[in-house]
PDB file of C-alpha atoms in Angstrom:
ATOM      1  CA  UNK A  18     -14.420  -0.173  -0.894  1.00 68.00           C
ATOM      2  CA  UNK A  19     -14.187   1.701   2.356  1.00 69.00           C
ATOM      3  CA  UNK A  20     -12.255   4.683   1.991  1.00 72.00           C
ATOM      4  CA  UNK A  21     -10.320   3.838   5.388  1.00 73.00           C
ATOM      5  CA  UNK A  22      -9.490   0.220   4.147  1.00 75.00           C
ATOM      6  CA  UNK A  23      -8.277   1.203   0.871  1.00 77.00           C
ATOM      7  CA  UNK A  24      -6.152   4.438   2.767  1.00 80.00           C
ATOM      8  CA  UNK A  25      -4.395   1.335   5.085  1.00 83.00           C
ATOM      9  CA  UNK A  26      -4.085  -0.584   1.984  1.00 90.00           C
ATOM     10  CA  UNK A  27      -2.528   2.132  -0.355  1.00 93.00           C
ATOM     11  CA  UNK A  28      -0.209   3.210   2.870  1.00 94.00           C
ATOM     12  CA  UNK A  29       1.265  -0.550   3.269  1.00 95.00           C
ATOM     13  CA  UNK A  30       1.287  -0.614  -1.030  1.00 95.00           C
ATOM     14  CA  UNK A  31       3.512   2.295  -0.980  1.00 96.00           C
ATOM     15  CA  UNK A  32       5.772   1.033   2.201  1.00 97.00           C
ATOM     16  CA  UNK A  33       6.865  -2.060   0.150  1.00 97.00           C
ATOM     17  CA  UNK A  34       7.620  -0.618  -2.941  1.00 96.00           C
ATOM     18  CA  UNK A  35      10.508   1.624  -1.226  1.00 97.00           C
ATOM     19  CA  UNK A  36      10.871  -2.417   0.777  1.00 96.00           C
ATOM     20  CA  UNK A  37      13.734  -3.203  -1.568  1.00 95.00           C
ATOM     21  CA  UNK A  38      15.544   0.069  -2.198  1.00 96.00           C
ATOM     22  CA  UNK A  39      14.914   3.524  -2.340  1.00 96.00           C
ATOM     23  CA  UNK A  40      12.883   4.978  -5.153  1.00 96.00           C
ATOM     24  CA  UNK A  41      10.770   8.554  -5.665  1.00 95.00           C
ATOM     25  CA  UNK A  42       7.329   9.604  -6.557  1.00 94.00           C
ATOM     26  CA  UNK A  43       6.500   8.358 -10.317  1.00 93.00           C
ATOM     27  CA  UNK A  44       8.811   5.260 -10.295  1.00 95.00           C
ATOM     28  CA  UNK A  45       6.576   4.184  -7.406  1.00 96.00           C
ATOM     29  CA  UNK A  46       3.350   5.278  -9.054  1.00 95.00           C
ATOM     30  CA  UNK A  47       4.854   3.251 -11.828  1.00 95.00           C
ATOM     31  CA  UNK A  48       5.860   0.602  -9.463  1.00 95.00           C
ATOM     32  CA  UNK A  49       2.084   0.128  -7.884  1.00 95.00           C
ATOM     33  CA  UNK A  50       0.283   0.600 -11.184  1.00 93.00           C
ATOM     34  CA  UNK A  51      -0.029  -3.001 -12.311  1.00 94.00           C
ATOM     35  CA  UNK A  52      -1.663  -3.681  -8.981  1.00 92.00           C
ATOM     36  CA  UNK A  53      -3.672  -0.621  -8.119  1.00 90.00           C
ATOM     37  CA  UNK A  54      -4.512   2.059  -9.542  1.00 87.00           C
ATOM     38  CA  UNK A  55      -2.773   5.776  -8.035  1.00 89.00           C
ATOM     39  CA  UNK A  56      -2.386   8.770  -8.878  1.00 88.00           C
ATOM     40  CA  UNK A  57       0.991  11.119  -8.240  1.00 88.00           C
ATOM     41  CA  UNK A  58      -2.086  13.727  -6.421  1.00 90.00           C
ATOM     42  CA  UNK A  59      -2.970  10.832  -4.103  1.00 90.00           C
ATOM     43  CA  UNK A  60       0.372   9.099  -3.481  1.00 94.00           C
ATOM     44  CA  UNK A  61       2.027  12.714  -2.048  1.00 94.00           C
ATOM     45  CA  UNK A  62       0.444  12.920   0.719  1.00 95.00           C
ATOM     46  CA  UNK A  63       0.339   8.918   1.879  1.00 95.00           C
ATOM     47  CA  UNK A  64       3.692   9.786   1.509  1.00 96.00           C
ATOM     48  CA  UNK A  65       3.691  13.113   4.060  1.00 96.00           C
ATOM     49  CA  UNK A  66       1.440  10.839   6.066  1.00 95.00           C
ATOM     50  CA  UNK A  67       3.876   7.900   6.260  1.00 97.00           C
ATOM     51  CA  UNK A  68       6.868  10.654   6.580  1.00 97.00           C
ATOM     52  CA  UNK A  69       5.176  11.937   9.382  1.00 97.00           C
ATOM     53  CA  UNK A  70       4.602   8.338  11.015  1.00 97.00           C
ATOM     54  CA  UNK A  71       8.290   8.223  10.881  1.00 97.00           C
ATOM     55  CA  UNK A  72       7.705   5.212   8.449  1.00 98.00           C
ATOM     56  CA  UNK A  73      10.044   6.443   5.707  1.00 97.00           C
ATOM     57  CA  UNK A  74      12.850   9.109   5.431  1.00 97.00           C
ATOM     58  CA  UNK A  75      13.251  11.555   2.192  1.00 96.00           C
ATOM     59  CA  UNK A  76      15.754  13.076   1.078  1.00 95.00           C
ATOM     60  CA  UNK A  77      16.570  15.400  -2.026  1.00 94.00           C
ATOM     61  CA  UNK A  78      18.870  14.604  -4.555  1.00 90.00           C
ATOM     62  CA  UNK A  79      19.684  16.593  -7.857  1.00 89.00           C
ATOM     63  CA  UNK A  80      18.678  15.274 -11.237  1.00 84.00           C
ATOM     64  CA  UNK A  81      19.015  16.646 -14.408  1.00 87.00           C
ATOM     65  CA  UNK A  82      18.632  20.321 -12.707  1.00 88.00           C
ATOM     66  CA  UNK A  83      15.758  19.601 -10.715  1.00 89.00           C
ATOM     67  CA  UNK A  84      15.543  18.105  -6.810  1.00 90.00           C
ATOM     68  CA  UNK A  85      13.792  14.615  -7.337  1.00 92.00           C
ATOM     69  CA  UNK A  86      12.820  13.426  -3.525  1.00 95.00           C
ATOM     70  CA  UNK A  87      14.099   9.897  -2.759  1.00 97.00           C
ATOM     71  CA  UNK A  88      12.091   8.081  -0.143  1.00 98.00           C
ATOM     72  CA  UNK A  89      13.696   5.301   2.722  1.00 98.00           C
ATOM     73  CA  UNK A  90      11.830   3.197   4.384  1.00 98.00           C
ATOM     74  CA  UNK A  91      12.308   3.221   8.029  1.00 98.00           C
ATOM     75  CA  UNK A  92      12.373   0.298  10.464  1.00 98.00           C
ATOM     76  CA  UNK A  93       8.673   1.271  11.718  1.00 98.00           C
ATOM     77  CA  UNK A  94       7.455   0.860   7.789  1.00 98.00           C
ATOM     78  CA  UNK A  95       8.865  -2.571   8.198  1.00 98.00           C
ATOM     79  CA  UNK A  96       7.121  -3.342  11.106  1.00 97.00           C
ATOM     80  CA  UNK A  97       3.599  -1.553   9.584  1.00 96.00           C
ATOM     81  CA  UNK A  98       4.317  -4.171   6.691  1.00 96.00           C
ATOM     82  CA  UNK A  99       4.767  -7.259   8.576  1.00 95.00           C
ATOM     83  CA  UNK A 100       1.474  -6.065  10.903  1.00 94.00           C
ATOM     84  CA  UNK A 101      -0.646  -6.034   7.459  1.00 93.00           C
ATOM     85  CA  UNK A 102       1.037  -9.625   6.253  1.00 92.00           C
ATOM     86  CA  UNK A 103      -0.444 -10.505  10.048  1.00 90.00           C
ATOM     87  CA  UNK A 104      -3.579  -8.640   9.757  1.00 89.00           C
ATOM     88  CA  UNK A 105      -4.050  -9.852   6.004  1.00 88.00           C
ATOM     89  CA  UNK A 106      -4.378 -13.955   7.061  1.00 89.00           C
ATOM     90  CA  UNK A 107      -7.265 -12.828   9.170  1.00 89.00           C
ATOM     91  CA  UNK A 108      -8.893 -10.803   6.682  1.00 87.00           C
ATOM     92  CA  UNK A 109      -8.593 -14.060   4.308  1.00 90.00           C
ATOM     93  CA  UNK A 110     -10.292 -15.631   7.207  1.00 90.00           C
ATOM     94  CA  UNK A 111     -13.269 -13.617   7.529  1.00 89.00           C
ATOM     95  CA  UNK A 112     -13.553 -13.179   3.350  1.00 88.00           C
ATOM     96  CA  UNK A 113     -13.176 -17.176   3.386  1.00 91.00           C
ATOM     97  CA  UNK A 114     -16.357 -17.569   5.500  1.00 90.00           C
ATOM     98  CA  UNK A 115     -18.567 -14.958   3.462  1.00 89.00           C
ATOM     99  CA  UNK A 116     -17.776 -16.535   0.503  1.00 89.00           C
ATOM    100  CA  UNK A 117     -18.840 -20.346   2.464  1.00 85.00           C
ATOM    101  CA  UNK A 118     -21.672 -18.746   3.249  1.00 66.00           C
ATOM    102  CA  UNK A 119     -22.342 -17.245   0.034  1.00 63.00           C
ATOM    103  CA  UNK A 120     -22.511 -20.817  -1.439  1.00 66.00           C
ATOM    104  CA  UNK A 121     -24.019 -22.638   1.153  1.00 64.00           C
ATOM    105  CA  UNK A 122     -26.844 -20.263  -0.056  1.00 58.00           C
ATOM    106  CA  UNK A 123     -26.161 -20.899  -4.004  1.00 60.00           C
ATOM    107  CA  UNK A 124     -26.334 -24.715  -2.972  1.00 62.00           C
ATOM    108  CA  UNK A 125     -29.767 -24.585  -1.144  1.00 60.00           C
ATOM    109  CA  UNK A 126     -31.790 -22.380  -3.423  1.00 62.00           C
ATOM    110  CA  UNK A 127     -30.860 -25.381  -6.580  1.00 62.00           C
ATOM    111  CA  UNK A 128     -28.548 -22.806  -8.651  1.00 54.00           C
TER     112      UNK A 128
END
């Protein structure tokens, strides 16, 4: 997959699951893993990215003796969410239309 594809796609993956309450680093590497495969090393810094996009807050909180970073989404990870949901029906669109094409070509050759 093209790396910038899968960076938007891991960016909006990360955005929604903070979408329903705030959460930190491994319970959202936990969250995403049935869908996607991530890494704690690749999720920190879509998360500095998305901090810096003003996308989501953080915030430090004390657990068990250690600071455990909680991160919020912001109104403009909302918005970068409903843009993909947007973006996504066209990108069904376009896949749609490959795949037609893909079996208009099954069809002719007699496979």
């Amino acid at each position: 997959m093209d790396i910038q594809i899968k960076r938007g796609l891991l960016d909006v993956c990360v955005l929604a699951a903070i979408k329903n309450g705030d959460s930190y680093g491994y319970q959202i590497v936990k969250d995403i893993k049935p869908y996607v495969e991530v890494s704690e090393s690749t999720l920190y810094p879509i998360l500095r990215r998305l901090e810096t996009a003003e996308c989501l807050s953080v915030r430090g909180v004390e657990h068990n003796g250690r600071l455990r970073k909680y991160y919020h989404i912001l109104p403009a990870g909302l918005e970068r969410i409903a843009q993909f949901t947007e973006e996504w029906q066209e990108i069904l669109s376009i896949y749609q239309f490959i795949i037609r094409e893909d079996e208009r070509h099954v069809e002719a050759s007699g496979s």
